[in-house]
XYZ file of C-alpha atoms in Angstrom:
734
model
C -33.320 -64.733 -89.221
C -33.181 -66.516 -85.954
C -35.050 -64.547 -83.257
C -32.402 -65.296 -80.762
C -29.870 -63.714 -83.056
C -31.929 -60.605 -83.281
C -31.682 -60.110 -79.543
C -27.973 -60.082 -79.909
C -27.986 -57.304 -82.436
C -25.189 -54.854 -81.883
C -27.333 -51.862 -82.808
C -29.978 -52.870 -80.315
C -27.468 -53.188 -77.538
C -26.208 -49.723 -78.304
C -29.684 -48.200 -78.212
C -30.521 -49.990 -74.960
C -27.472 -48.709 -73.244
C -28.160 -45.155 -74.349
C -31.905 -44.787 -73.674
C -32.928 -47.384 -71.104
C -33.637 -46.352 -67.481
C -32.777 -49.800 -66.155
C -29.207 -50.858 -66.556
C -28.686 -54.478 -65.904
C -24.931 -54.414 -65.957
C -22.821 -52.986 -63.143
C -20.017 -51.544 -65.122
C -17.139 -49.602 -63.763
C -17.047 -45.880 -64.397
C -14.815 -44.977 -67.260
C -14.229 -41.263 -67.288
C -13.004 -39.351 -70.232
C -9.283 -38.971 -70.145
C -8.793 -35.196 -70.036
C -5.807 -34.705 -67.797
C -3.825 -37.864 -68.181
C -5.468 -39.538 -65.156
C -8.358 -41.890 -65.664
C -9.987 -41.236 -62.248
C -9.572 -37.484 -61.728
C -13.255 -36.647 -62.166
C -14.274 -39.464 -59.870
C -12.005 -38.179 -57.112
C -13.484 -34.722 -57.446
C -16.976 -36.134 -57.165
C -16.152 -38.111 -54.067
C -14.475 -35.058 -52.442
C -17.428 -32.756 -53.039
C -19.935 -35.326 -51.849
C -18.138 -35.641 -48.476
C -18.270 -31.881 -47.636
C -20.857 -30.951 -44.982
C -23.243 -28.093 -45.645
C -21.767 -24.696 -44.534
C -23.665 -22.781 -41.852
C -23.063 -19.023 -41.636
C -21.959 -17.830 -38.132
C -24.118 -15.079 -36.605
C -22.544 -11.757 -35.634
C -22.056 -11.155 -31.906
C -21.648 -7.972 -29.881
C -18.761 -8.517 -27.466
C -18.345 -6.257 -24.418
C -14.725 -5.345 -23.689
C -13.629 -3.945 -20.304
C -10.091 -2.510 -20.112
C -8.736 -1.891 -16.615
C -5.803 0.519 -16.356
C -3.451 0.085 -13.396
C -3.830 2.527 -10.531
C -0.277 3.838 -10.835
C 0.761 7.455 -11.511
C 1.368 7.908 -15.240
C -0.351 4.641 -16.191
C -3.084 6.300 -18.298
C -2.922 7.000 -22.019
C -4.601 9.005 -24.745
C -3.405 6.667 -27.518
C -5.865 4.820 -29.736
C -6.365 1.214 -28.652
C -6.885 -1.674 -31.070
C -7.976 -5.221 -30.230
C -8.227 -8.570 -32.011
C -10.178 -11.467 -30.494
C -9.040 -15.038 -31.133
C -11.266 -18.051 -30.510
C -11.793 -21.667 -31.452
C -13.726 -20.688 -34.608
C -11.330 -18.053 -35.890
C -10.268 -14.467 -35.256
C -12.001 -11.134 -35.450
C -10.729 -8.269 -37.524
C -8.469 -5.648 -35.940
C -10.889 -3.132 -34.451
C -10.413 0.305 -32.981
C -11.966 0.772 -29.549
C -14.246 3.753 -29.102
C -15.826 4.870 -25.866
C -19.526 4.141 -25.669
C -20.370 7.350 -23.885
C -18.806 10.632 -24.962
C -20.244 13.727 -23.322
C -19.213 16.298 -25.940
C -17.727 16.372 -29.400
C -14.461 17.719 -28.050
C -14.087 15.020 -25.382
C -10.637 13.514 -25.693
C -10.125 9.767 -25.620
C -8.207 9.067 -22.418
C -7.860 6.052 -20.148
C -7.249 7.323 -16.628
C -5.117 5.458 -14.051
C -7.249 3.098 -11.988
C -10.221 3.317 -14.378
C -12.257 0.556 -16.036
C -13.612 1.476 -19.472
C -16.213 -0.492 -21.435
C -16.148 -0.869 -25.234
C -18.153 -2.852 -27.809
C -16.776 -5.060 -30.592
C -18.921 -6.616 -33.348
C -17.578 -9.878 -34.775
C -18.763 -13.273 -36.018
C -19.189 -15.678 -33.153
C -15.706 -16.985 -32.327
C -16.723 -19.712 -29.894
C -14.590 -20.057 -26.800
C -11.935 -17.312 -26.656
C -8.291 -18.302 -26.356
C -6.500 -14.947 -26.415
C -6.766 -11.267 -27.255
C -4.240 -9.146 -29.127
C -4.052 -5.565 -27.773
C -2.032 -2.704 -29.244
C -1.892 1.071 -29.355
C -0.527 3.462 -31.953
C 1.379 6.127 -29.999
C 5.128 6.565 -29.943
C 5.121 9.304 -27.324
C 6.477 8.701 -23.854
C 3.513 10.475 -22.282
C 1.197 7.857 -23.806
C 2.846 4.962 -21.991
C 0.040 2.704 -20.791
C 0.068 0.162 -17.963
C -2.757 -2.279 -18.703
C -3.907 -4.332 -15.753
C -6.464 -6.654 -17.335
C -8.913 -7.212 -20.196
C -12.362 -8.704 -19.671
C -14.472 -9.939 -22.585
C -18.176 -10.667 -22.076
C -20.233 -12.771 -24.487
C -23.833 -11.551 -24.050
C -25.466 -14.645 -25.627
C -23.640 -17.354 -23.692
C -23.180 -15.135 -20.591
C -19.542 -16.210 -20.446
C -16.880 -13.844 -19.178
C -13.225 -14.236 -20.149
C -10.384 -12.736 -18.098
C -6.994 -11.840 -19.588
C -4.426 -10.558 -17.072
C -1.647 -8.267 -18.289
C 0.150 -5.991 -15.781
C 2.623 -4.853 -18.436
C 3.482 -1.525 -20.032
C 2.559 -0.634 -23.596
C 5.384 1.774 -24.275
C 8.493 2.208 -26.385
C 10.243 3.700 -23.357
C 9.423 1.310 -20.518
C 9.855 -2.336 -19.689
C 10.535 -4.339 -22.900
C 9.523 -1.565 -25.337
C 6.436 -3.306 -26.720
C 3.231 -1.522 -27.722
C 1.411 -4.706 -28.784
C 0.840 -7.821 -26.679
C -1.092 -11.050 -26.951
C -2.815 -11.974 -23.708
C -3.969 -15.470 -22.888
C -7.003 -16.275 -20.787
C -7.125 -17.628 -17.266
C -9.631 -20.310 -16.436
C -11.257 -19.802 -13.054
C -14.147 -21.552 -11.373
C -17.048 -19.780 -9.762
C -17.023 -19.263 -6.012
C -19.046 -17.520 -3.339
C -17.728 -14.505 -1.485
C -18.931 -13.278 1.883
C -18.732 -9.482 1.962
C -19.291 -7.598 5.221
C -19.618 -3.805 5.165
C -19.386 -1.756 8.363
C -20.833 1.767 8.250
C -19.587 4.438 10.625
C -21.590 5.514 13.676
C -21.650 9.246 13.189
C -24.300 11.667 12.069
C -25.193 11.354 8.393
C -22.837 8.418 7.807
C -25.441 6.060 6.282
C -26.584 5.966 2.654
C -29.411 4.506 0.607
C -27.557 4.827 -2.699
C -26.508 1.858 -4.811
C -23.192 0.338 -3.781
C -20.894 -1.594 -6.115
C -17.766 -3.610 -5.393
C -15.026 -5.099 -7.578
C -12.615 -7.662 -6.146
C -9.031 -7.769 -7.405
C -6.906 -10.874 -6.997
C -3.635 -12.375 -8.147
C -5.290 -14.385 -10.924
C -8.191 -12.193 -11.970
C -10.761 -9.500 -11.337
C -14.455 -9.941 -10.684
C -17.036 -7.947 -12.625
C -18.657 -5.041 -10.839
C -21.064 -6.479 -8.242
C -23.988 -4.588 -6.775
C -24.451 -5.089 -3.030
C -28.230 -5.133 -2.945
C -31.055 -6.421 -0.765
C -31.292 -9.564 -2.924
C -27.820 -10.852 -2.020
C -27.960 -9.706 1.604
C -27.308 -12.608 3.962
C -28.386 -11.163 7.315
C -31.846 -9.814 8.036
C -33.432 -10.496 4.632
C -36.919 -10.257 6.085
C -36.196 -7.014 7.877
C -36.791 -3.954 5.759
C -33.846 -1.859 6.852
C -31.171 0.028 4.990
C -28.140 -2.234 4.492
C -25.836 0.780 4.745
C -27.544 2.611 7.588
C -25.680 4.431 10.306
C -23.725 2.066 12.579
C -24.863 -1.080 10.720
C -22.876 -4.159 9.783
C -24.322 -6.042 6.812
C -23.261 -9.349 5.278
C -23.706 -10.143 1.584
C -23.215 -13.456 -0.238
C -22.313 -13.068 -3.934
C -21.237 -15.433 -6.707
C -18.218 -14.382 -8.758
C -15.166 -15.837 -10.519
C -12.430 -17.032 -8.204
C -9.644 -14.439 -8.355
C -7.176 -16.260 -6.123
C -5.464 -14.373 -3.330
C -7.282 -11.042 -2.956
C -5.173 -7.909 -3.158
C -7.579 -4.964 -3.461
C -11.209 -4.031 -3.720
C -12.792 -1.095 -5.471
C -15.978 0.078 -3.775
C -18.267 2.785 -5.075
C -21.600 4.380 -4.307
C -23.437 6.229 -7.090
C -25.088 8.915 -4.890
C -28.488 8.016 -6.348
C -30.422 8.084 -3.072
C -31.658 10.939 -0.968
C -28.829 10.167 1.485
C -25.888 10.313 -0.934
C -23.034 10.455 1.594
C -21.526 7.305 3.135
C -18.883 6.934 5.842
C -17.395 3.455 5.419
C -15.370 2.039 8.290
C -14.183 -1.255 6.768
C -14.994 -4.185 4.505
C -14.272 -7.857 5.244
C -14.175 -10.319 2.319
C -14.030 -14.113 2.731
C -13.763 -16.748 -0.001
C -16.378 -19.257 1.213
C -14.650 -22.096 -0.636
C -11.673 -21.479 1.659
C -13.018 -19.905 4.875
C -9.514 -19.302 6.175
C -8.973 -16.811 3.336
C -10.326 -13.691 5.015
C -9.143 -10.244 3.971
C -9.643 -6.965 5.822
C -10.009 -3.633 4.062
C -9.891 -0.644 6.419
C -11.012 2.739 5.130
C -12.578 4.980 7.829
C -13.407 7.843 5.488
C -16.213 9.315 3.416
C -17.396 8.086 0.033
C -18.950 11.353 -1.004
C -18.500 14.124 -3.513
C -19.137 16.661 -0.759
C -17.329 15.436 2.346
C -13.735 14.380 2.837
C -11.662 14.606 -0.325
C -14.703 14.465 -2.606
C -14.289 10.872 -3.860
C -17.213 8.464 -4.047
C -15.093 5.562 -5.314
C -12.132 4.041 -3.480
C -9.490 1.450 -4.226
C -8.640 -0.191 -0.888
C -5.744 -2.476 -0.204
C -6.406 -5.629 1.792
C -4.540 -7.394 4.571
C -4.785 -10.802 6.174
C -4.354 -9.275 9.629
C -7.538 -8.040 11.375
C -5.759 -4.852 12.427
C -5.489 -3.924 8.759
C -1.960 -2.595 9.097
C -0.304 -5.531 7.380
C 3.453 -5.849 7.211
C 4.935 -2.999 5.254
C 8.525 -2.079 4.775
C 10.749 0.403 3.001
C 13.560 -0.639 0.714
C 16.680 1.339 -0.032
C 18.495 0.296 -3.210
C 22.132 1.228 -3.828
C 23.426 0.874 -7.403
C 27.194 0.625 -7.964
C 28.223 1.453 -11.533
C 31.637 0.315 -12.761
C 34.505 2.785 -13.182
C 35.537 1.528 -16.598
C 35.110 3.502 -19.809
C 31.506 4.211 -20.893
C 30.136 2.171 -17.978
C 27.317 4.617 -17.227
C 23.911 4.584 -18.902
C 21.711 7.294 -20.349
C 18.635 5.070 -20.205
C 15.925 5.062 -17.588
C 16.460 2.287 -15.052
C 13.841 -0.046 -13.606
C 13.954 -2.823 -11.004
C 11.756 -5.679 -9.875
C 12.195 -7.446 -6.535
C 11.450 -11.149 -6.081
C 10.927 -12.401 -2.534
C 9.941 -15.640 -0.870
C 6.435 -14.255 -0.200
C 5.727 -12.165 -3.262
C 7.254 -10.009 -5.966
C 6.946 -6.313 -6.682
C 5.863 -4.777 -9.956
C 8.489 -3.184 -12.168
C 9.502 0.099 -10.566
C 10.959 2.839 -12.738
C 13.559 4.581 -10.642
C 13.344 7.975 -12.366
C 9.577 8.096 -11.733
C 9.912 7.830 -7.934
C 8.878 10.979 -6.083
C 10.760 11.374 -2.819
C 7.932 13.383 -1.277
C 8.295 11.795 2.135
C 11.869 13.020 2.327
C 11.155 16.550 1.261
C 13.160 16.428 -1.937
C 12.797 15.827 -5.653
C 15.668 13.685 -6.877
C 16.903 13.075 -10.408
C 18.975 9.918 -10.667
C 21.961 9.632 -13.006
C 23.852 6.346 -13.302
C 27.168 7.716 -14.490
C 30.557 6.040 -14.592
C 31.814 5.109 -11.116
C 28.681 6.452 -9.421
C 26.916 5.142 -6.330
C 23.202 5.937 -6.439
C 20.871 5.458 -3.457
C 17.167 5.082 -4.183
C 14.434 4.925 -1.529
C 11.407 2.990 -2.753
C 7.935 3.971 -1.527
C 6.487 1.850 1.329
C 5.330 -1.499 -0.019
C 4.343 -4.953 1.301
C 7.081 -6.984 2.914
C 8.383 -9.497 0.357
C 10.275 -11.698 2.790
C 13.742 -12.938 1.918
C 14.783 -11.272 -1.351
C 16.018 -14.046 -3.627
C 16.573 -12.344 -6.974
C 16.434 -8.955 -8.632
C 15.592 -7.919 -12.166
C 17.289 -4.702 -13.246
C 17.233 -3.111 -16.679
C 16.823 0.067 -18.705
C 14.829 1.264 -21.703
C 17.837 1.711 -24.009
C 17.246 5.435 -24.419
C 19.874 8.077 -25.012
C 23.199 8.165 -26.786
C 24.925 5.583 -24.543
C 22.393 3.177 -23.029
C 24.728 0.239 -22.341
C 25.427 -0.089 -18.621
C 28.134 -1.960 -16.730
C 26.627 -2.640 -13.303
C 28.860 -3.923 -10.554
C 26.258 -4.752 -7.913
C 23.043 -3.717 -6.188
C 22.556 -3.598 -2.423
C 18.959 -3.918 -1.184
C 18.430 -2.653 2.361
C 15.188 -3.612 4.134
C 14.926 -0.631 6.480
C 12.131 -1.997 8.673
C 13.417 -5.552 9.069
C 17.091 -4.504 9.331
C 18.308 -6.893 6.630
C 20.738 -6.262 3.773
C 20.816 -8.274 0.525
C 23.710 -8.154 -1.934
C 23.233 -8.822 -5.663
C 26.509 -8.945 -7.626
C 26.333 -8.377 -11.387
C 29.716 -7.265 -12.830
C 28.446 -7.438 -16.411
C 27.150 -5.258 -19.215
C 23.404 -4.719 -19.467
C 23.014 -3.972 -23.166
C 20.871 -6.206 -25.366
C 18.655 -7.569 -23.971
C 18.458 -4.482 -21.798
C 17.756 -6.302 -18.551
C 19.421 -8.858 -16.329
C 18.289 -11.249 -13.604
C 20.787 -11.313 -10.749
C 20.624 -13.635 -7.767
C 21.226 -12.790 -4.130
C 24.717 -13.780 -3.035
C 24.336 -13.125 0.694
C 22.048 -11.493 3.200
C 23.150 -9.870 6.419
C 21.141 -9.163 9.542
C 22.066 -5.670 10.627
C 22.762 -5.065 14.282
C 19.885 -3.143 15.720
C 20.788 0.020 17.494
C 19.785 -0.317 21.090
C 17.899 2.776 22.104
C 18.558 3.514 25.746
C 15.741 5.492 27.272
C 16.700 7.995 29.894
C 14.841 10.365 32.133
C 15.744 14.006 31.680
C 14.699 16.498 34.371
C 12.987 19.711 33.324
C 11.754 22.642 35.358
C 8.845 24.303 33.596
C 7.433 27.705 34.499
C 4.290 29.002 32.830
C 3.587 32.725 33.332
C 0.001 33.974 33.027
C -0.373 37.572 31.823
C -1.485 40.501 33.955
C -4.638 41.424 32.035
C -8.317 41.111 33.063
C -9.634 37.530 33.012
C -6.204 36.221 31.991
C -6.509 32.967 33.954
C -7.961 29.700 32.657
C -9.991 26.807 34.006
C -8.993 24.491 31.166
C -6.482 21.632 31.302
C -3.130 22.793 29.930
C -0.906 20.569 27.823
C 2.639 20.868 26.509
C 4.680 19.104 23.854
C 8.452 19.397 23.486
C 10.626 18.844 20.401
C 14.384 18.748 20.215
C 17.239 19.103 20.007
C 17.653 22.413 18.135
C 15.774 21.389 14.976
C 12.274 22.079 13.695
C 10.128 18.978 13.304
C 6.624 18.206 12.173
C 6.594 14.699 13.559
C 3.394 13.597 15.191
C 3.348 12.502 18.825
C 2.833 8.895 19.835
C -0.593 7.870 20.983
C 0.203 7.693 24.690
C 0.265 10.784 26.867
C 1.962 11.791 30.058
C 0.052 13.599 32.749
C 1.806 15.817 35.273
C 0.306 16.721 38.608
C 2.591 19.242 40.281
C 5.857 17.290 40.278
C 4.764 13.843 39.128
C 4.791 12.212 35.711
C 2.070 9.629 35.121
C 1.554 7.302 32.196
C -1.825 6.297 30.804
C -0.730 3.150 28.975
C 1.377 0.115 29.581
C 5.073 0.953 29.670
C 6.155 -1.817 27.308
C 3.625 -0.964 24.620
C 4.360 2.720 24.927
C 8.045 2.110 24.402
C 7.219 0.397 21.121
C 5.186 3.371 19.891
C 7.821 5.862 20.918
C 10.626 3.818 19.389
C 8.830 3.788 16.058
C 8.324 7.526 16.166
C 11.969 8.113 16.922
C 13.304 5.874 14.185
C 11.208 7.650 11.586
C 12.660 10.985 12.670
C 16.277 10.305 13.475
C 17.305 13.899 14.098
C 14.480 15.205 16.267
C 12.307 13.595 18.901
C 8.861 14.914 19.781
C 7.430 13.991 23.164
C 3.841 12.967 23.774
C 1.459 15.613 25.087
C 2.247 16.413 28.716
C -0.818 17.462 30.702
C 0.111 20.007 33.390
C -2.593 19.760 36.035
C -3.131 21.541 39.344
C -1.042 24.518 38.302
C -1.508 28.183 39.221
C -3.092 29.594 36.083
C -4.587 32.655 37.750
C -3.966 36.183 36.564
C -0.276 37.148 36.967
C 0.427 33.693 38.415
C 3.337 31.309 37.813
C 2.756 27.577 37.473
C 5.891 25.597 38.404
C 6.379 21.971 37.425
C 9.374 19.678 37.904
C 9.132 16.637 35.678
C 11.362 13.727 34.759
C 10.667 13.086 31.099
C 11.593 9.702 29.558
C 13.180 10.242 26.137
C 15.292 8.101 23.788
C 17.819 10.898 23.270
C 18.886 14.144 24.872
C 16.491 16.821 23.560
C 17.791 19.955 25.286
C 18.105 22.677 24.097
C 14.622 22.454 22.591
C 13.876 23.439 19.024
C 10.207 24.273 19.623
C 7.266 23.500 21.836
C 3.508 23.266 21.467
C 1.308 24.825 24.152
C -2.446 24.483 24.353
C -5.461 23.597 26.458
C -8.666 21.550 26.082
C -11.002 24.580 26.197
C -13.027 23.236 29.160
C -14.411 24.907 32.250
C -16.435 28.073 32.694
C -13.550 30.358 31.671
C -11.191 28.494 29.312
C -9.599 31.504 27.561
C -6.021 32.023 28.733
C -3.609 34.900 28.265
C -0.167 33.296 28.262
C 2.781 35.607 28.820
C 5.780 33.252 28.449
C 7.201 29.829 29.223
C 10.601 29.122 30.756
C 12.146 25.643 30.592
C 15.306 24.751 32.462
C 17.305 21.525 32.062
C 19.782 20.993 34.931
C 21.815 18.405 33.018
C 23.234 20.984 30.618
C 22.358 24.142 32.558
C 20.326 25.670 29.700
C 17.311 27.860 30.474
C 15.139 28.746 27.477
C 12.400 31.367 27.235
C 9.460 31.100 24.842
C 7.518 34.354 24.546
C 3.873 34.522 23.494
C 1.896 37.352 25.201
C -1.347 36.515 23.464
C -4.610 34.750 24.117
C -5.091 31.006 23.744
C -8.792 30.941 22.905
C -11.215 30.157 20.133
C -13.983 32.639 20.917
C -12.579 35.298 18.606
C -11.539 35.178 14.922
C -7.904 34.298 14.320
C -7.388 32.800 17.796
C -6.454 29.205 18.557
C -6.264 27.075 21.677
C -2.944 25.568 20.542
C 0.175 27.306 19.289
C 3.729 26.448 18.273
C 6.300 28.589 20.094
C 9.954 29.153 19.281
C 12.655 30.240 21.654
C 13.686 33.865 22.081
C 17.390 33.055 21.875
C 18.476 36.459 23.163
C 16.997 35.469 26.549
C 18.767 32.105 26.813
C 20.729 31.583 30.042
C 23.505 29.164 30.875
C 24.235 27.893 34.400
C 26.504 25.246 35.849
C 25.735 21.735 34.705
C 24.417 19.327 37.302
C 25.220 15.638 37.573
C 22.539 13.029 38.329
C 23.049 10.991 41.474
C 21.099 8.124 42.955
C 20.838 7.857 46.726
C 19.406 4.781 48.408
C 18.180 5.159 52.004
C 17.262 2.024 53.971
C 15.367 2.138 57.256
C 16.198 -0.442 59.963
C 13.786 -3.404 60.432
C 12.483 -2.230 63.802
C 8.791 -2.067 64.676
C 7.174 1.380 64.433
C 10.375 2.691 62.922
C 9.270 5.139 60.264
C 9.830 8.828 60.239
C 7.333 11.531 59.348
C 9.847 14.347 59.529
C 11.435 15.959 56.458
C 14.724 14.225 55.682
C 17.657 16.018 54.053
C 21.263 15.266 53.152
C 24.448 17.186 52.366
C 27.177 15.476 50.316
C 30.820 16.469 50.719
C 33.293 15.858 47.918
C 36.931 16.424 47.047
C 36.087 19.671 45.218
C 33.070 21.088 46.970
C 29.914 20.247 48.886
C 26.251 20.403 48.006
C 23.568 22.500 49.563
C 20.893 20.875 51.699
C 18.984 18.392 49.562
C 15.475 17.381 50.687
C 14.606 13.751 50.079
C 10.915 14.031 49.269
C 8.458 12.708 46.740
C 9.613 15.142 44.046
C 12.940 13.371 43.552
C 11.851 9.859 44.444
C 13.241 7.333 41.945
C 10.384 5.212 40.582
C 11.917 4.180 37.274
C 10.849 0.554 37.721
C 7.158 1.377 37.987
C 5.817 4.533 36.392
C 2.368 4.604 37.878
C 0.561 7.323 39.732
C 1.427 7.334 43.432
C -1.498 8.166 45.755
C -0.814 11.206 47.845
C -1.737 9.475 51.113
C 1.392 7.349 50.725
C 3.676 10.362 51.006
C 3.899 9.969 54.806
C 4.992 6.318 54.415
C 8.146 6.991 52.436
C 10.599 5.630 55.050
C 8.991 2.372 56.219
C 10.772 -0.217 58.390
C 13.063 -2.499 56.368
C 12.232 -0.564 53.172
C 14.821 0.899 50.835
C 13.796 4.243 49.291
C 15.676 5.424 46.216
C 16.056 9.056 45.207
C 17.499 10.721 42.132
C 19.070 14.114 42.661
C 20.985 16.575 40.494
C 23.976 18.308 41.997
C 26.943 20.278 40.783
C 30.337 18.649 40.298
C 31.784 18.114 43.794
C 34.491 15.659 42.799
C 34.838 12.335 44.590
C 32.305 12.081 47.479
C 33.926 11.482 50.846
C 31.327 12.365 53.491
C 27.557 12.513 53.900
C 25.448 14.407 56.415
C 21.869 13.187 56.888
C 19.297 14.916 59.100
C 15.572 15.564 59.595
C 13.654 18.518 61.008
C 12.198 16.610 64.029
C 8.613 17.386 63.031
C 5.534 15.284 62.447
C 3.738 12.653 64.491
C 6.725 10.264 64.580
C 10.077 12.080 64.283
C 12.146 9.190 65.699
C 14.043 7.309 62.995
C 16.464 4.386 63.102
C 18.546 4.552 59.930
C 20.338 1.417 58.719
C 22.392 2.669 55.738
C 22.717 5.205 52.928
C 24.328 4.238 49.589
C 24.954 6.205 46.435
């Protein structure tokens, strides 16, 4: 056999291919045909070989902070469930349980305005995109208004904010009890926080202080205001919240946008656990013009004030801290067609050029400021007026969302229109609807027109009063204190507070302690808030005869925006000063010549505070059986001008008598008591009383006389006394 032929043996080739480790031929893979496709096993091999090794995700403990809105009825006792969703998947649906429960019987409850912390264990989800929140209650009392959800990743130190501001309820808003919330991305910023502690005894604290900043786009975590983040006086070892101190802190926190509120708390951990906080000023240092003022002026203490050591304070851009608030009155006009009324509960939301309100449920409004509890029913053909609580001014109202919860046997509602009345800014906005509000159970209606209401011009007038205060005839009945009086009228009881300015009366003069223009603004505001009754400022009656069995007589011209006689009540008191301040007051008589009414207010008791049950201030009501009526008197103005001749001024007492078509007056003395000084209400020095009739000077007097008809003659005279009785008179006009 040829050796070369032996190398080509078929059997040898077969054995070589089966047992050799070195294959010289690069043959294509021929898989066994098992499924009708010649390459199915090859495809599976290639697919498996391309898969990366799987790495198990570690479990992570997420911290969840739920913030419930600080609105009455916003809390819930329902069980809350949450699902986290991130870039690597979703967590399981988990029930939230409070971390700290004091007793076994403690009930799960989320209080209005509270922030509660929970823990959730889940595989690491990476960056969070959204959270799914739900609760399991179908009861109306478990309606829950969730403000925000914060999720904290303890390993990466990342905090995710999910804003909500929606109800979880079958009875409110859109009837949902489950919502998916999406996160808000916000950059870090620095905030300058200035705290001002009051300057009174015991007002400072050395407890730990925490602050949370609320904004339009988020909420910061709770921040401790400590020595480490103090900006001023770091090297000085002093209490940052000491009495009368102002301390600045610089803190890093997420940017929350326009700041709306802050929550500040002290934990009463120090040996000085009571803190009187005047105000807080917060500035976003990225935008220094964004400064917000939070005025408090009350105690953060469990012992003093109202016993609260945590406060939610509303902020304003104005340094005064008053902001621009208004009151809205809403008038709903329901159609008069068949079944036009609704049995559902109605809610509204106002949209303005500056801001928008939250959804306001009309049936939940308590009209406490108007002394009534109202139940609203939107029946067929009805007109319902609703006064909203004071809220920030929204500017021009552009649209209105109105709806109902679809409850009751006939929830569908045919609404004709809604009128929104801005009571402070005197503007009226009309929103026509003229459509059914059924499903969906809400409608967005646009403003058709706005009207600027004509402001009522309040004409201030001076009303004369003669006041007599009778001191009792008992031992030590007189007083050395300063006596004050406050009048309210007409004929109605009022609890309105007086304006800040006071009038001071010395014998027959009314003085003012503040600028006239500013005082008119304060008084106008007080009057508009109480349309029926006006309460004067405190009137200080000085230099009166308050001796035993004495009578103090005062004639005052009181500026008021309306006629207040007959009076409904008065307040009498004193400042408890001097060596013998206790005063036994017998009675007070007040006479108004314009309507001829004389009122008597009996007391016959002590005004003192040195014995139990006694006070230095009392409210008195008229003894109507002692009321007297006399002839009404008419106010007149007389102008007397002295001739422009040298040394021509009179020191004698001048008097006039006016003759009319019906009668004549008695002798009227033109003295300082009836001098008309309406253009300048300032105290007149007494040494100017002798210079009343100067050369070429016109002196005006206001007198009150009975009805004498048309005046036809005037008699003027003086008593020819004094150092210069000669007088050259130019003219008298009235």
